[in-house]
Amino acid sequence: PQDAAHQRVLSQIRFSNSFLILCSTYDTFSKILLEGVKDIDRGEAEAFAQYKKINAHFIISDDRKFASAVRLQDPTVRIIDTVLLFAWLDQLALLLNPKAHLRALYQQRRFTPQQLRNAYKQAAGMLGKKLSNRELQRKTNFKLLGIKVQ
């Protein structure tokens, strides 16, 4: 059962063949399990419930408090942030202009070169690859990427 507000949001989504359509239902038990847990809001509880319902590979979230809180409830949950998502998509060669996208991401969500380096290492590991130090330097050096630290 889904409440009226949730249905209203879903009815406004008009994308076909998208992630949003795929995730239009959720596991009620999982949602109830997380509702009221400190640092997990209603939308995050629904994201977790959708993750469980469709057996997704991961949840995308930059909210570290949410990630910590949900891991206390389910240590097997896999949560990735946007920097790791970016590095993973770049490793899959799905970004047309990675440098420009990375600069735009940095404007929205600040991160350090070390965080970017760790994300690239983790993304490579997700794909069963290992990046050379030279490749890591090329992908994560802010000066080479044209990122001005503010």
PDB file of C-alpha atoms in Angstrom:
ATOM      1  CA  PRO A   1       0.000   0.000   0.000  1.00  0.00           C
ATOM      2  CA  GLN A   2       1.244   3.438  -0.927  1.00  0.00           C
ATOM      3  CA  ASP A   3       0.000   6.720   0.486  1.00  0.00           C
ATOM      4  CA  ALA A   4      -1.607   9.500  -1.577  1.00  0.00           C
ATOM      5  CA  ALA A   5       1.472  11.783  -1.548  1.00  0.00           C
ATOM      6  CA  HIS A   6       3.663   8.986  -2.890  1.00  0.00           C
ATOM      7  CA  GLN A   7       1.107   8.196  -5.610  1.00  0.00           C
ATOM      8  CA  ARG A   8       0.928  11.889  -6.576  1.00  0.00           C
ATOM      9  CA  VAL A   9       4.701  12.019  -7.087  1.00  0.00           C
ATOM     10  CA  LEU A  10       4.669   8.824  -9.126  1.00  0.00           C
ATOM     11  CA  SER A  11       1.818  10.108 -11.295  1.00  0.00           C
ATOM     12  CA  GLN A  12       3.911  13.174 -12.214  1.00  0.00           C
ATOM     13  CA  ILE A  13       6.762  11.030 -13.540  1.00  0.00           C
ATOM     14  CA  ARG A  14       6.263  10.597 -17.250  1.00  0.00           C
ATOM     15  CA  PHE A  15       9.510   8.878 -18.290  1.00  0.00           C
ATOM     16  CA  SER A  16       9.243   5.565 -20.080  1.00  0.00           C
ATOM     17  CA  ASN A  17      11.843   2.836 -19.707  1.00  0.00           C
ATOM     18  CA  SER A  18      13.556   4.684 -16.879  1.00  0.00           C
ATOM     19  CA  PHE A  19      14.902   3.911 -13.443  1.00  0.00           C
ATOM     20  CA  LEU A  20      12.014   5.864 -11.950  1.00  0.00           C
ATOM     21  CA  ILE A  21       9.394   3.648 -13.548  1.00  0.00           C
ATOM     22  CA  LEU A  22      11.255   0.513 -12.476  1.00  0.00           C
ATOM     23  CA  CYS A  23      11.229   1.739  -8.883  1.00  0.00           C
ATOM     24  CA  SER A  24       7.542   2.627  -8.642  1.00  0.00           C
ATOM     25  CA  THR A  25       6.917   0.007  -5.960  1.00  0.00           C
ATOM     26  CA  TYR A  26       8.724  -0.833  -2.763  1.00  0.00           C
ATOM     27  CA  ASP A  27       9.002  -3.413  -0.034  1.00  0.00           C
ATOM     28  CA  THR A  28       6.621  -2.197   2.677  1.00  0.00           C
ATOM     29  CA  PHE A  29       8.382  -4.093   5.473  1.00  0.00           C
ATOM     30  CA  SER A  30      11.743  -2.501   4.605  1.00  0.00           C
ATOM     31  CA  LYS A  31      10.188   0.970   4.542  1.00  0.00           C
ATOM     32  CA  ILE A  32       8.520   0.462   7.930  1.00  0.00           C
ATOM     33  CA  LEU A  33      11.798  -0.888   9.351  1.00  0.00           C
ATOM     34  CA  LEU A  34      13.566   2.420   8.645  1.00  0.00           C
ATOM     35  CA  GLU A  35      10.799   4.937   9.323  1.00  0.00           C
ATOM     36  CA  GLY A  36      11.562   6.870  12.467  1.00  0.00           C
ATOM     37  CA  VAL A  37      15.225   5.838  12.542  1.00  0.00           C
ATOM     38  CA  LYS A  38      17.481   8.813  13.316  1.00  0.00           C
ATOM     39  CA  ASP A  39      19.174  10.291  10.214  1.00  0.00           C
ATOM     40  CA  ILE A  40      16.855   8.488   7.785  1.00  0.00           C
ATOM     41  CA  ASP A  41      14.073  10.586   6.318  1.00  0.00           C
ATOM     42  CA  ARG A  42      10.957   9.302   4.572  1.00  0.00           C
ATOM     43  CA  GLY A  43      12.419   9.543   1.058  1.00  0.00           C
ATOM     44  CA  GLU A  44      15.546   7.688   2.101  1.00  0.00           C
ATOM     45  CA  ALA A  45      13.439   4.971   3.721  1.00  0.00           C
ATOM     46  CA  GLU A  46      11.588   4.613   0.412  1.00  0.00           C
ATOM     47  CA  ALA A  47      14.886   4.463  -1.515  1.00  0.00           C
ATOM     48  CA  PHE A  48      16.023   1.613   0.739  1.00  0.00           C
ATOM     49  CA  ALA A  49      12.665  -0.146   0.347  1.00  0.00           C
ATOM     50  CA  GLN A  50      12.920   0.140  -3.452  1.00  0.00           C
ATOM     51  CA  TYR A  51      16.483  -1.165  -3.297  1.00  0.00           C
ATOM     52  CA  LYS A  52      15.233  -4.244  -1.439  1.00  0.00           C
ATOM     53  CA  LYS A  53      12.157  -4.728  -3.652  1.00  0.00           C
ATOM     54  CA  ILE A  54      14.004  -4.773  -6.968  1.00  0.00           C
ATOM     55  CA  ASN A  55      17.218  -6.266  -5.573  1.00  0.00           C
ATOM     56  CA  ALA A  56      19.219  -3.289  -6.864  1.00  0.00           C
ATOM     57  CA  HIS A  57      22.992  -3.321  -6.889  1.00  0.00           C
ATOM     58  CA  PHE A  58      23.285  -0.121  -4.859  1.00  0.00           C
ATOM     59  CA  ILE A  59      21.676   3.078  -3.590  1.00  0.00           C
ATOM     60  CA  ILE A  60      23.083   6.404  -4.777  1.00  0.00           C
ATOM     61  CA  SER A  61      23.356   8.947  -1.959  1.00  0.00           C
ATOM     62  CA  ASP A  62      25.779  11.619  -0.782  1.00  0.00           C
ATOM     63  CA  ASP A  63      24.194  11.720   2.681  1.00  0.00           C
ATOM     64  CA  ARG A  64      26.788  10.143   4.963  1.00  0.00           C
ATOM     65  CA  LYS A  65      24.506  10.180   8.000  1.00  0.00           C
ATOM     66  CA  PHE A  66      21.886   8.230   6.038  1.00  0.00           C
ATOM     67  CA  ALA A  67      24.513   5.754   4.825  1.00  0.00           C
ATOM     68  CA  SER A  68      25.754   5.135   8.373  1.00  0.00           C
ATOM     69  CA  ALA A  69      22.249   4.833   9.796  1.00  0.00           C
ATOM     70  CA  VAL A  70      21.004   2.422   7.137  1.00  0.00           C
ATOM     71  CA  ARG A  71      24.128   0.264   7.463  1.00  0.00           C
ATOM     72  CA  LEU A  72      23.298  -0.180  11.153  1.00  0.00           C
ATOM     73  CA  GLN A  73      19.947  -1.643  10.069  1.00  0.00           C
ATOM     74  CA  ASP A  74      21.319  -3.654   7.130  1.00  0.00           C
ATOM     75  CA  PRO A  75      25.104  -4.143   6.976  1.00  0.00           C
ATOM     76  CA  THR A  76      24.805  -5.686   3.491  1.00  0.00           C
ATOM     77  CA  VAL A  77      23.407  -2.533   1.853  1.00  0.00           C
ATOM     78  CA  ARG A  78      25.650  -0.981  -0.779  1.00  0.00           C
ATOM     79  CA  ILE A  79      25.551   2.805  -0.992  1.00  0.00           C
ATOM     80  CA  ILE A  80      27.651   4.760  -3.456  1.00  0.00           C
ATOM     81  CA  ASP A  81      28.062   8.526  -3.675  1.00  0.00           C
ATOM     82  CA  THR A  82      28.056  10.678  -6.796  1.00  0.00           C
ATOM     83  CA  VAL A  83      31.851  10.817  -7.019  1.00  0.00           C
ATOM     84  CA  LEU A  84      32.043   7.018  -7.099  1.00  0.00           C
ATOM     85  CA  LEU A  85      29.136   6.898  -9.554  1.00  0.00           C
ATOM     86  CA  PHE A  86      30.987   9.342 -11.799  1.00  0.00           C
ATOM     87  CA  ALA A  87      34.230   7.318 -11.635  1.00  0.00           C
ATOM     88  CA  TRP A  88      32.320   4.104 -12.384  1.00  0.00           C
ATOM     89  CA  LEU A  89      30.547   5.645 -15.400  1.00  0.00           C
ATOM     90  CA  ASP A  90      33.880   7.022 -16.637  1.00  0.00           C
ATOM     91  CA  GLN A  91      35.507   3.596 -16.312  1.00  0.00           C
ATOM     92  CA  LEU A  92      32.636   2.165 -18.378  1.00  0.00           C
ATOM     93  CA  ALA A  93      33.308   4.892 -21.009  1.00  0.00           C
ATOM     94  CA  LEU A  94      29.731   6.154 -20.703  1.00  0.00           C
ATOM     95  CA  LEU A  95      30.635   9.833 -20.322  1.00  0.00           C
ATOM     96  CA  LEU A  96      31.173  11.877 -23.473  1.00  0.00           C
ATOM     97  CA  ASN A  97      33.295  14.544 -21.806  1.00  0.00           C
ATOM     98  CA  PRO A  98      34.460  13.306 -18.381  1.00  0.00           C
ATOM     99  CA  LYS A  99      36.593  16.373 -17.579  1.00  0.00           C
ATOM    100  CA  ALA A 100      33.707  18.797 -18.192  1.00  0.00           C
ATOM    101  CA  HIS A 101      31.290  16.601 -16.246  1.00  0.00           C
ATOM    102  CA  LEU A 102      33.739  16.330 -13.371  1.00  0.00           C
ATOM    103  CA  ARG A 103      34.202  20.103 -13.234  1.00  0.00           C
ATOM    104  CA  ALA A 104      30.420  20.531 -13.159  1.00  0.00           C
ATOM    105  CA  LEU A 105      30.105  17.905 -10.419  1.00  0.00           C
ATOM    106  CA  TYR A 106      32.769  19.693  -8.373  1.00  0.00           C
ATOM    107  CA  GLN A 107      30.754  22.923  -8.552  1.00  0.00           C
ATOM    108  CA  GLN A 108      27.740  21.102  -7.090  1.00  0.00           C
ATOM    109  CA  ARG A 109      29.487  18.835  -4.605  1.00  0.00           C
ATOM    110  CA  ARG A 110      32.977  19.618  -3.381  1.00  0.00           C
ATOM    111  CA  PHE A 111      35.404  16.730  -3.014  1.00  0.00           C
ATOM    112  CA  THR A 112      39.145  16.354  -2.613  1.00  0.00           C
ATOM    113  CA  PRO A 113      41.645  14.841  -5.047  1.00  0.00           C
ATOM    114  CA  GLN A 114      42.077  11.972  -2.558  1.00  0.00           C
ATOM    115  CA  GLN A 115      38.330  11.298  -2.507  1.00  0.00           C
ATOM    116  CA  LEU A 116      38.334  11.263  -6.307  1.00  0.00           C
ATOM    117  CA  ARG A 117      41.362   8.957  -6.364  1.00  0.00           C
ATOM    118  CA  ASN A 118      39.681   6.572  -3.901  1.00  0.00           C
ATOM    119  CA  ALA A 119      36.508   6.618  -6.013  1.00  0.00           C
ATOM    120  CA  TYR A 120      38.444   5.696  -9.149  1.00  0.00           C
ATOM    121  CA  LYS A 121      40.224   2.866  -7.344  1.00  0.00           C
ATOM    122  CA  GLN A 122      36.918   1.559  -5.999  1.00  0.00           C
ATOM    123  CA  ALA A 123      35.198   1.892  -9.389  1.00  0.00           C
ATOM    124  CA  ALA A 124      38.023  -0.012 -11.068  1.00  0.00           C
ATOM    125  CA  GLY A 125      37.681  -2.708  -8.416  1.00  0.00           C
ATOM    126  CA  MET A 126      33.933  -2.933  -9.079  1.00  0.00           C
ATOM    127  CA  LEU A 127      34.831  -3.701 -12.691  1.00  0.00           C
ATOM    128  CA  GLY A 128      37.619  -6.134 -11.844  1.00  0.00           C
ATOM    129  CA  LYS A 129      40.295  -3.738 -13.077  1.00  0.00           C
ATOM    130  CA  LYS A 130      43.324  -2.085 -11.516  1.00  0.00           C
ATOM    131  CA  LEU A 131      44.362   1.381 -12.633  1.00  0.00           C
ATOM    132  CA  SER A 132      48.031   2.258 -12.935  1.00  0.00           C
ATOM    133  CA  ASN A 133      49.363   5.155 -10.875  1.00  0.00           C
ATOM    134  CA  ARG A 134      49.817   7.094 -14.113  1.00  0.00           C
ATOM    135  CA  GLU A 135      46.167   6.589 -15.079  1.00  0.00           C
ATOM    136  CA  LEU A 136      45.022   7.523 -11.570  1.00  0.00           C
ATOM    137  CA  GLN A 137      47.108  10.694 -11.745  1.00  0.00           C
ATOM    138  CA  ARG A 138      45.622  11.578 -15.133  1.00  0.00           C
ATOM    139  CA  LYS A 139      42.063  11.011 -13.902  1.00  0.00           C
ATOM    140  CA  THR A 140      42.368  12.700 -10.494  1.00  0.00           C
ATOM    141  CA  ASN A 141      44.858  15.568 -10.722  1.00  0.00           C
ATOM    142  CA  PHE A 142      42.792  18.712 -10.264  1.00  0.00           C
ATOM    143  CA  LYS A 143      45.247  20.855 -12.238  1.00  0.00           C
ATOM    144  CA  LEU A 144      45.133  18.488 -15.229  1.00  0.00           C
ATOM    145  CA  LEU A 145      41.336  18.373 -14.971  1.00  0.00           C
ATOM    146  CA  GLY A 146      41.019  22.148 -14.853  1.00  0.00           C
ATOM    147  CA  ILE A 147      39.413  22.157 -11.404  1.00  0.00           C
ATOM    148  CA  LYS A 148      40.179  25.253  -9.378  1.00  0.00           C
ATOM    149  CA  VAL A 149      39.959  24.561  -5.648  1.00  0.00           C
ATOM    150  CA  GLN A 150      37.801  27.158  -3.926  1.00  0.00           C
TER     151      GLN A 150
END
